[in-house]
Amino acid sequence: MKILYFAWMRGKTGIGEEDVSPPETVTDVAGLVAWLKTRGPGFEDAFSDMKVVRAAVNQEFVELDATIGPNDEVAFFPPVTGG
Amino acid sequence: MKILYFAWMRGKTGIGEEDVSPPETVTDVAGLVAWLKTRGPGFEDAFSDMKVVRAAVNQEFVELDATIGPNDEVAFFPPVTGG
Amino acid sequence: MIRVQKEDFDLATELSALSAGNHNIGGITSFVGQVRDMADGEHVGAMTLEHYPGMTEKMLEQIDAEANKRWPLEASLIIHRYGRMEPGEQIVLVACASPHREAAFEACHFLIDWLKTKAPFWKLEEKDSGAAWVDARESDADATAKWDKGDA
Amino acid sequence: MIRVQKEDFDLATELSALSAGNHNIGGITSFVGQVRDMADGEHVGAMTLEHYPGMTEKMLEQIDAEANKRWPLEASLIIHRYGRMEPGEQIVLVACASPHREAAFEACHFLIDWLKTKAPFWKLEEKDSGAAWVDARESDADATAKWDKGDA
């Protein structure tokens, strides 16, 4: 599973992109977030306030209950500020 | 008094601009229109439907009851269609 | 700023001049109206815009001042052409620059809506059936009226 | 049409290409967003726009398609830049061409409002107090919501 982090999420996790293999019990975005948070204080910090975290699966915005699988591309980022 | 006609008002009256000296009884735009209509069939025709005639005195839109004097510039034209 | 002219205009040149060196501008909204080749289902070969020199400038100044009174603009511009124009040619440009996009959009929309019913221009279209003066549209009066605030 | 690029763009060139030869276009509304030198009362020396390559294009295509579904447009364009930009530089261009001005205005306004909350871009501002990611604004979410029709 490919994970991407943007803006200050990248700053806090310290990485922009990684390949991960979460346990089989992780079947949705919320589960993935819970698992990612166990990987260190940077991740714990990045996901500490989910109100300011947005997620996309395969480049489409999703809610936290969206299901995910091993071949998905999951991205985390703050609310967008372009334009 | 200077009178200007634009668009099809100019076509119907046959003139774009003229200097006139209406009788002293003409004190507002409505009175001027009534007097102008006596000057020939072209004028009669131009002012036959006042719903599609607009007036300006000294380059400001006015209603028919606007007062006018000998030194005013009065213009008649259809509703505008620019832009 | 307003301008009434026979000549065509270059949008990029005009907008560059409008915002030159002003770094408080966050957005510029512009509208360009151009000649269509169809009107009421009939082909239009060209059209001629007549106007009332003197009153045109006066009205455009008033409209421009009103927009600047209603919205926080850093700059605004109205250019309106007169004379004969063919399909595809530019007729009018209105543009508003503001720190914020909402003001830029609303003021620009306001300018063209007001101009449509308050600036003394008249269009004569050259159709296959002959030359005809364009009738004012009810929808333009409605568009102007929507900006009324009781004080206009 | 949409484009995501590092390079600056020339408004007149883009709009000319957009309307070239199409004589059914009666109006073109455009909006250009540019970098301001102030944010929250602090001086901004420059800013860097980060984006999500792939998703950006996908979202802009969706937004552009939605505008064309809602309004009768002859042409539309979104250009969004990424990378580092200084005050006064152009960030984004949205433009809509239509036979009628109302459609051109509304569709253009819609494009920039939707883009503000749906296109994956993030601004990092270089302020005197240091570099800081810009917070999303409530007003942008409100501006997007006003275009909701229940089917969005």
GROMACS .gro file of N, CA and C in nm, chain B residues 4-11 55-61 73-83, chain C residues 49-55 58-59 62 80 91-92 115-123 133-136:
model
  156
   87LEU      N    1  -3.098   6.621  -2.928
   87LEU     CA    2  -3.023   6.514  -2.993
   87LEU      C    3  -3.112   6.391  -3.007
   88TYR      N    4  -3.096   6.320  -3.119
   88TYR     CA    5  -3.171   6.196  -3.141
   88TYR      C    6  -3.071   6.085  -3.173
   89PHE      N    7  -3.093   5.967  -3.112
   89PHE     CA    8  -3.001   5.856  -3.139
   89PHE      C    9  -3.074   5.732  -3.190
   90ALA      N   10  -2.996   5.644  -3.252
   90ALA     CA   11  -3.045   5.514  -3.302
   90ALA      C   12  -3.167   5.535  -3.391
   91TRP      N   13  -3.274   5.457  -3.373
   91TRP     CA   14  -3.386   5.470  -3.469
   91TRP      C   15  -3.465   5.599  -3.450
   92MET      N   16  -3.445   5.670  -3.338
   92MET     CA   17  -3.508   5.802  -3.321
   92MET      C   18  -3.450   5.898  -3.425
   93ARG      N   19  -3.319   5.885  -3.449
   93ARG     CA   20  -3.254   5.967  -3.551
   93ARG      C   21  -3.305   5.930  -3.690
   94GLY      N   22  -3.323   5.797  -3.710
   94GLY     CA   23  -3.375   5.750  -3.837
   94GLY      C   24  -3.514   5.805  -3.865
  138ALA      N   25  -3.519   5.959  -2.223
  138ALA     CA   26  -3.474   6.098  -2.237
  138ALA      C   27  -3.360   6.129  -2.140
  139ALA      N   28  -3.274   6.220  -2.182
  139ALA     CA   29  -3.168   6.268  -2.095
  139ALA      C   30  -3.163   6.420  -2.105
  140VAL      N   31  -3.146   6.487  -1.992
  140VAL     CA   32  -3.127   6.632  -1.993
  140VAL      C   33  -2.987   6.660  -1.940
  141ASN      N   34  -2.913   6.733  -2.018
  141ASN     CA   35  -2.773   6.762  -1.984
  141ASN      C   36  -2.697   6.634  -1.947
  142GLN      N   37  -2.724   6.529  -2.029
  142GLN     CA   38  -2.651   6.403  -2.019
  142GLN      C   39  -2.677   6.322  -1.892
  143GLU      N   40  -2.795   6.345  -1.833
  143GLU     CA   41  -2.839   6.260  -1.722
  143GLU      C   42  -2.978   6.207  -1.757
  144PHE      N   43  -3.002   6.077  -1.731
  144PHE     CA   44  -3.135   6.021  -1.754
  144PHE      C   45  -3.239   6.097  -1.674
  156GLU      N   46  -2.946   7.074  -2.286
  156GLU     CA   47  -2.926   6.979  -2.394
  156GLU      C   48  -3.018   6.861  -2.365
  157VAL      N   49  -3.114   6.838  -2.455
  157VAL     CA   50  -3.210   6.729  -2.433
  157VAL      C   51  -3.189   6.622  -2.539
  158ALA      N   52  -3.177   6.496  -2.494
  158ALA     CA   53  -3.156   6.387  -2.590
  158ALA      C   54  -3.268   6.285  -2.580
  159PHE      N   55  -3.305   6.230  -2.695
  159PHE     CA   56  -3.407   6.125  -2.701
  159PHE      C   57  -3.347   6.002  -2.768
  160PHE      N   58  -3.377   5.886  -2.712
  160PHE     CA   59  -3.320   5.763  -2.770
  160PHE      C   60  -3.395   5.640  -2.718
  161PRO      N   61  -3.382   5.527  -2.785
  161PRO     CA   62  -3.444   5.405  -2.736
  161PRO      C   63  -3.365   5.351  -2.616
  162PRO      N   64  -3.422   5.254  -2.543
  162PRO     CA   65  -3.347   5.191  -2.434
  162PRO      C   66  -3.211   5.144  -2.486
  163VAL      N   67  -3.109   5.159  -2.403
  163VAL     CA   68  -2.972   5.134  -2.450
  163VAL      C   69  -2.945   4.983  -2.468
  164THR      N   70  -2.852   4.952  -2.557
  164THR     CA   71  -2.822   4.812  -2.587
  164THR      C   72  -2.672   4.787  -2.604
  165GLY      N   73  -2.593   4.857  -2.522
  165GLY     CA   74  -2.447   4.838  -2.533
  165GLY      C   75  -2.398   4.719  -2.453
  166GLY      N   76  -2.268   4.716  -2.431
  166GLY     CA   77  -2.208   4.611  -2.349
  166GLY      C   78  -2.180   4.486  -2.429
  215LEU      N   79  -2.185   5.011  -3.331
  215LEU     CA   80  -2.223   5.066  -3.202
  215LEU      C   81  -2.221   5.218  -3.208
  216GLU      N   82  -2.340   5.275  -3.190
  216GLU     CA   83  -2.352   5.420  -3.182
  216GLU      C   84  -2.352   5.458  -3.035
  217HIS      N   85  -2.304   5.576  -3.001
  217HIS     CA   86  -2.313   5.618  -2.861
  217HIS      C   87  -2.334   5.768  -2.853
  218TYR      N   88  -2.348   5.816  -2.734
  218TYR     CA   89  -2.378   5.958  -2.708
  218TYR      C   90  -2.253   6.019  -2.644
  219PRO      N   91  -2.163   6.070  -2.728
  219PRO     CA   92  -2.036   6.123  -2.676
  219PRO      C   93  -2.062   6.227  -2.567
  220GLY      N   94  -1.992   6.218  -2.460
  220GLY     CA   95  -2.014   6.311  -2.349
  220GLY      C   96  -2.093   6.240  -2.241
  221MET      N   97  -2.216   6.201  -2.274
  221MET     CA   98  -2.297   6.130  -2.175
  221MET      C   99  -2.239   5.991  -2.149
  224LYS      N  100  -1.965   6.023  -1.901
  224LYS     CA  101  -2.024   6.063  -1.774
  224LYS      C  102  -2.087   5.942  -1.703
  225MET      N  103  -2.164   5.863  -1.777
  225MET     CA  104  -2.231   5.748  -1.718
  225MET      C  105  -2.130   5.640  -1.676
  228GLN      N  106  -1.973   5.736  -1.360
  228GLN     CA  107  -2.065   5.716  -1.247
  228GLN      C  108  -2.073   5.569  -1.206
  246HIS      N  109  -1.500   5.068  -2.346
  246HIS     CA  110  -1.611   5.036  -2.435
  246HIS      C  111  -1.581   5.093  -2.572
  257ILE      N  112  -1.592   4.400  -2.789
  257ILE     CA  113  -1.674   4.521  -2.777
  257ILE      C  114  -1.642   4.598  -2.650
  258VAL      N  115  -1.632   4.524  -2.540
  258VAL     CA  116  -1.624   4.587  -2.409
  258VAL      C  117  -1.535   4.506  -2.315
  281LEU      N  118  -2.380   4.877  -1.675
  281LEU     CA  119  -2.343   4.935  -1.804
  281LEU      C  120  -2.445   4.899  -1.912
  282LYS      N  121  -2.494   4.776  -1.907
  282LYS     CA  122  -2.589   4.728  -2.008
  282LYS      C  123  -2.717   4.810  -2.014
  283THR      N  124  -2.757   4.873  -1.905
  283THR     CA  125  -2.882   4.949  -1.907
  283THR      C  126  -2.862   5.098  -1.881
  284LYS      N  127  -2.739   5.137  -1.844
  284LYS     CA  128  -2.717   5.278  -1.809
  284LYS      C  129  -2.620   5.354  -1.900
  285ALA      N  130  -2.545   5.282  -1.982
  285ALA     CA  131  -2.452   5.352  -2.071
  285ALA      C  132  -2.518   5.370  -2.207
  286PRO      N  133  -2.518   5.494  -2.260
  286PRO     CA  134  -2.590   5.521  -2.385
  286PRO      C  135  -2.521   5.470  -2.511
  287PHE      N  136  -2.537   5.340  -2.534
  287PHE     CA  137  -2.488   5.276  -2.656
  287PHE      C  138  -2.605   5.207  -2.724
  288TRP      N  139  -2.602   5.201  -2.854
  288TRP     CA  140  -2.706   5.131  -2.931
  288TRP      C  141  -2.642   5.050  -3.042
  289LYS      N  142  -2.690   4.926  -3.054
  289LYS     CA  143  -2.634   4.835  -3.154
  289LYS      C  144  -2.722   4.826  -3.278
  299TRP      N  145  -3.191   4.780  -3.561
  299TRP     CA  146  -3.150   4.820  -3.427
  299TRP      C  147  -3.188   4.711  -3.328
  300VAL      N  148  -3.096   4.677  -3.240
  300VAL     CA  149  -3.121   4.572  -3.142
  300VAL      C  150  -3.219   4.623  -3.036
  301ASP      N  151  -3.317   4.539  -3.002
  301ASP     CA  152  -3.410   4.576  -2.894
  301ASP      C  153  -3.348   4.551  -2.758
  302ALA      N  154  -3.376   4.637  -2.663
  302ALA     CA  155  -3.329   4.616  -2.526
  302ALA      C  156  -3.396   4.489  -2.472
   0.00000   0.00000   0.00000
